């Protein structure tokens, strides 16, 4: 399974690189789709079907909206020659990447292998969760019962996002 | 924007209802099988988006649908918070208390209030996604050329 996930992650990296370097913006959007759908297969291999369903649906709808945007505006990426300011920005970005990679390498040594160990909190949730919440699906039991505040926050975040879209994008005033 | 070809329109007529019913199934069975309010809500919104894109037409006529969807979204969010607050009134006085009888694990009507949360969160997510899509197409038509 580790080999399969490694191959898929390599595929995702290829897709992401192509998305940056493609001349046509439409093929760039499709290459972003490669990343999303490969993530779906990763979730299925890691035994997380709930996440896989959400990811495949959200990715499809995002892809449709992005394709509509690209078809409606320009299909070619605007290109300008880099000047001094651009070089300074690129060097600063590279430095930040190196520093972040160093700290990531330091912190990752204390972590366990992905999915190999369950946390102390998680053990309490898993033991007899079906009797405690009455829900056969453990994920729903955790999301709506143990972590109810989290879910309410997510729902309110979605409402706030819609309010922002309705406020910012409206060009003509409402009567 | 004009609609798509007759092939797309006929296929949409055949499968849009099935996509809608599948979303409802995912929402209602959220406490038994993988899925739940968030996934099912996005699928329901997807069926509406499919119909709107396939048939096209004058998008400015959809302003009434937009305001209706706004009301549904706000009501669903308020219902989630009201059910959570109802936990204060019954049994242990805790926010998000599961006050209804749990029933038999594995049956459709079980798990107390969890299916209600699933249904209302699903309604809210579907309305949110559809509203963002509607506002994008309506505001583009409204904007001066």
mmCIF file of N, CA, C and O in Angstrom, chain A residues 4-5 8-9 11-12 32-61:
data_model
loop_
_atom_site.group_PDB
_atom_site.id
_atom_site.type_symbol
_atom_site.label_atom_id
_atom_site.label_comp_id
_atom_site.label_asym_id
_atom_site.label_seq_id
_atom_site.Cartn_x
_atom_site.Cartn_y
_atom_site.Cartn_z
ATOM 1 N N UNK A 4 1.924 1.999 -3.507
ATOM 2 C CA UNK A 4 0.851 2.585 -4.312
ATOM 3 C C UNK A 4 0.689 4.059 -3.985
ATOM 4 O O UNK A 4 0.582 4.909 -4.887
ATOM 5 N N UNK A 5 0.713 4.389 -2.667
ATOM 6 C CA UNK A 5 0.545 5.793 -2.291
ATOM 7 C C UNK A 5 1.718 6.623 -2.792
ATOM 8 O O UNK A 5 1.534 7.757 -3.254
ATOM 9 N N UNK A 8 1.181 7.338 -6.440
ATOM 10 C CA UNK A 8 0.121 8.332 -6.669
ATOM 11 C C UNK A 8 0.592 9.721 -6.277
ATOM 12 O O UNK A 8 0.289 10.723 -6.948
ATOM 13 N N UNK A 9 1.362 9.813 -5.186
ATOM 14 C CA UNK A 9 1.858 11.129 -4.779
ATOM 15 C C UNK A 9 2.834 11.685 -5.821
ATOM 16 O O UNK A 9 2.799 12.886 -6.139
ATOM 17 N N UNK A 11 2.656 11.075 -8.976
ATOM 18 C CA UNK A 11 1.758 11.496 -10.056
ATOM 19 C C UNK A 11 1.177 12.879 -9.766
ATOM 20 O O UNK A 11 1.109 13.745 -10.635
ATOM 21 N N UNK A 12 0.795 13.087 -8.486
ATOM 22 C CA UNK A 12 0.240 14.378 -8.091
ATOM 23 C C UNK A 12 1.267 15.488 -8.267
ATOM 24 O O UNK A 12 0.940 16.594 -8.714
ATOM 25 N N UNK A 32 -4.789 20.572 -12.551
ATOM 26 C CA UNK A 32 -5.171 20.691 -11.140
ATOM 27 C C UNK A 32 -6.147 19.588 -10.774
ATOM 28 O O UNK A 32 -6.122 19.069 -9.648
ATOM 29 N N UNK A 33 -7.008 19.210 -11.736
ATOM 30 C CA UNK A 33 -7.932 18.109 -11.487
ATOM 31 C C UNK A 33 -7.212 16.801 -11.221
ATOM 32 O O UNK A 33 -7.672 15.993 -10.413
ATOM 33 N N UNK A 34 -6.049 16.583 -11.896
ATOM 34 C CA UNK A 34 -5.255 15.373 -11.631
ATOM 35 C C UNK A 34 -4.912 15.292 -10.150
ATOM 36 O O UNK A 34 -5.061 14.258 -9.506
ATOM 37 N N UNK A 35 -4.484 16.426 -9.568
ATOM 38 C CA UNK A 35 -4.094 16.441 -8.159
ATOM 39 C C UNK A 35 -5.278 16.058 -7.274
ATOM 40 O O UNK A 35 -5.180 15.203 -6.386
ATOM 41 N N UNK A 36 -6.451 16.674 -7.563
ATOM 42 C CA UNK A 36 -7.616 16.409 -6.731
ATOM 43 C C UNK A 36 -8.066 14.964 -6.795
ATOM 44 O O UNK A 36 -8.300 14.332 -5.764
ATOM 45 N N UNK A 37 -8.160 14.398 -8.032
ATOM 46 C CA UNK A 37 -8.670 13.033 -8.142
ATOM 47 C C UNK A 37 -7.662 12.013 -7.628
ATOM 48 O O UNK A 37 -8.053 10.960 -7.114
ATOM 49 N N UNK A 38 -6.349 12.307 -7.733
ATOM 50 C CA UNK A 38 -5.367 11.400 -7.141
ATOM 51 C C UNK A 38 -5.514 11.384 -5.629
ATOM 52 O O UNK A 38 -5.362 10.334 -4.987
ATOM 53 N N UNK A 39 -5.839 12.555 -5.058
ATOM 54 C CA UNK A 39 -6.058 12.632 -3.611
ATOM 55 C C UNK A 39 -7.229 11.740 -3.194
ATOM 56 O O UNK A 39 -7.193 11.120 -2.122
ATOM 57 N N UNK A 40 -8.263 11.657 -4.075
ATOM 58 C CA UNK A 40 -9.396 10.776 -3.782
ATOM 59 C C UNK A 40 -8.924 9.334 -3.633
ATOM 60 O O UNK A 40 -9.298 8.626 -2.686
ATOM 61 N N UNK A 41 -8.052 8.872 -4.584
ATOM 62 C CA UNK A 41 -7.573 7.484 -4.519
ATOM 63 C C UNK A 41 -6.732 7.283 -3.261
ATOM 64 O O UNK A 41 -6.810 6.237 -2.597
ATOM 65 N N UNK A 42 -5.937 8.316 -2.886
ATOM 66 C CA UNK A 42 -5.147 8.215 -1.653
ATOM 67 C C UNK A 42 -6.062 8.033 -0.451
ATOM 68 O O UNK A 42 -5.803 7.184 0.418
ATOM 69 N N UNK A 43 -7.154 8.816 -0.381
ATOM 70 C CA UNK A 43 -8.077 8.705 0.746
ATOM 71 C C UNK A 43 -8.697 7.315 0.802
ATOM 72 O O UNK A 43 -8.855 6.735 1.877
ATOM 73 N N UNK A 44 -9.043 6.749 -0.401
ATOM 74 C CA UNK A 44 -9.640 5.415 -0.410
ATOM 75 C C UNK A 44 -8.638 4.377 0.072
ATOM 76 O O UNK A 44 -8.991 3.454 0.804
ATOM 77 N N UNK A 45 -7.355 4.530 -0.335
ATOM 78 C CA UNK A 45 -6.345 3.566 0.097
ATOM 79 C C UNK A 45 -6.097 3.669 1.597
ATOM 80 O O UNK A 45 -5.797 2.674 2.251
ATOM 81 N N UNK A 46 -6.219 4.892 2.155
ATOM 82 C CA UNK A 46 -6.008 5.077 3.593
ATOM 83 C C UNK A 46 -7.278 4.816 4.393
ATOM 84 O O UNK A 46 -7.337 5.140 5.571
ATOM 85 N N UNK A 47 -8.315 4.233 3.733
ATOM 86 C CA UNK A 47 -9.572 3.834 4.399
ATOM 87 C C UNK A 47 -10.295 5.026 5.003
ATOM 88 O O UNK A 47 -10.663 5.028 6.177
ATOM 89 N N UNK A 48 -10.508 6.069 4.185
ATOM 90 C CA UNK A 48 -11.282 7.221 4.626
ATOM 91 C C UNK A 48 -12.347 7.547 3.591
ATOM 92 O O UNK A 48 -12.232 8.522 2.860
ATOM 93 N N UNK A 49 -13.402 6.700 3.472
ATOM 94 C CA UNK A 49 -14.387 6.925 2.402
ATOM 95 C C UNK A 49 -15.185 8.215 2.568
ATOM 96 O O UNK A 49 -15.591 8.809 1.580
ATOM 97 N N UNK A 50 -15.398 8.656 3.827
ATOM 98 C CA UNK A 50 -16.141 9.910 4.026
ATOM 99 C C UNK A 50 -15.439 11.079 3.338
ATOM 100 O O UNK A 50 -16.046 11.842 2.594
ATOM 101 N N UNK A 51 -14.130 11.166 3.614
ATOM 102 C CA UNK A 51 -13.348 12.241 2.995
ATOM 103 C C UNK A 51 -13.312 12.096 1.490
ATOM 104 O O UNK A 51 -13.362 13.098 0.766
ATOM 105 N N UNK A 52 -13.250 10.831 0.999
ATOM 106 C CA UNK A 52 -13.143 10.622 -0.445
ATOM 107 C C UNK A 52 -14.390 11.137 -1.151
ATOM 108 O O UNK A 52 -14.291 11.779 -2.207
ATOM 109 N N UNK A 53 -15.583 10.876 -0.551
ATOM 110 C CA UNK A 53 -16.825 11.351 -1.187
ATOM 111 C C UNK A 53 -16.821 12.876 -1.264
ATOM 112 O O UNK A 53 -17.080 13.468 -2.319
ATOM 113 N N UNK A 54 -16.497 13.529 -0.127
ATOM 114 C CA UNK A 54 -16.500 14.998 -0.128
ATOM 115 C C UNK A 54 -15.499 15.529 -1.142
ATOM 116 O O UNK A 54 -15.806 16.443 -1.924
ATOM 117 N N UNK A 55 -14.306 14.936 -1.179
ATOM 118 C CA UNK A 55 -13.253 15.446 -2.065
ATOM 119 C C UNK A 55 -13.658 15.306 -3.526
ATOM 120 O O UNK A 55 -13.478 16.235 -4.317
ATOM 121 N N UNK A 56 -14.247 14.150 -3.904
ATOM 122 C CA UNK A 56 -14.554 13.938 -5.324
ATOM 123 C C UNK A 56 -15.666 14.893 -5.771
ATOM 124 O O UNK A 56 -15.611 15.449 -6.879
ATOM 125 N N UNK A 57 -16.638 15.166 -4.903
ATOM 126 C CA UNK A 57 -17.739 16.039 -5.313
ATOM 127 C C UNK A 57 -17.268 17.493 -5.381
ATOM 128 O O UNK A 57 -17.517 18.206 -6.363
ATOM 129 N N UNK A 58 -16.563 17.938 -4.328
ATOM 130 C CA UNK A 58 -16.112 19.331 -4.305
ATOM 131 C C UNK A 58 -15.133 19.597 -5.442
ATOM 132 O O UNK A 58 -15.178 20.649 -6.092
ATOM 133 N N UNK A 59 -14.265 18.603 -5.725
ATOM 134 C CA UNK A 59 -13.291 18.796 -6.807
ATOM 135 C C UNK A 59 -13.989 18.938 -8.147
ATOM 136 O O UNK A 59 -13.605 19.778 -8.969
ATOM 137 N N UNK A 60 -15.037 18.107 -8.379
ATOM 138 C CA UNK A 60 -15.756 18.197 -9.654
ATOM 139 C C UNK A 60 -16.395 19.568 -9.830
ATOM 140 O O UNK A 60 -16.271 20.199 -10.892
ATOM 141 N N UNK A 61 -17.068 20.057 -8.769
ATOM 142 C CA UNK A 61 -17.776 21.341 -8.908
ATOM 143 C C UNK A 61 -16.774 22.490 -9.060
ATOM 144 O O UNK A 61 -16.971 23.405 -9.868
#
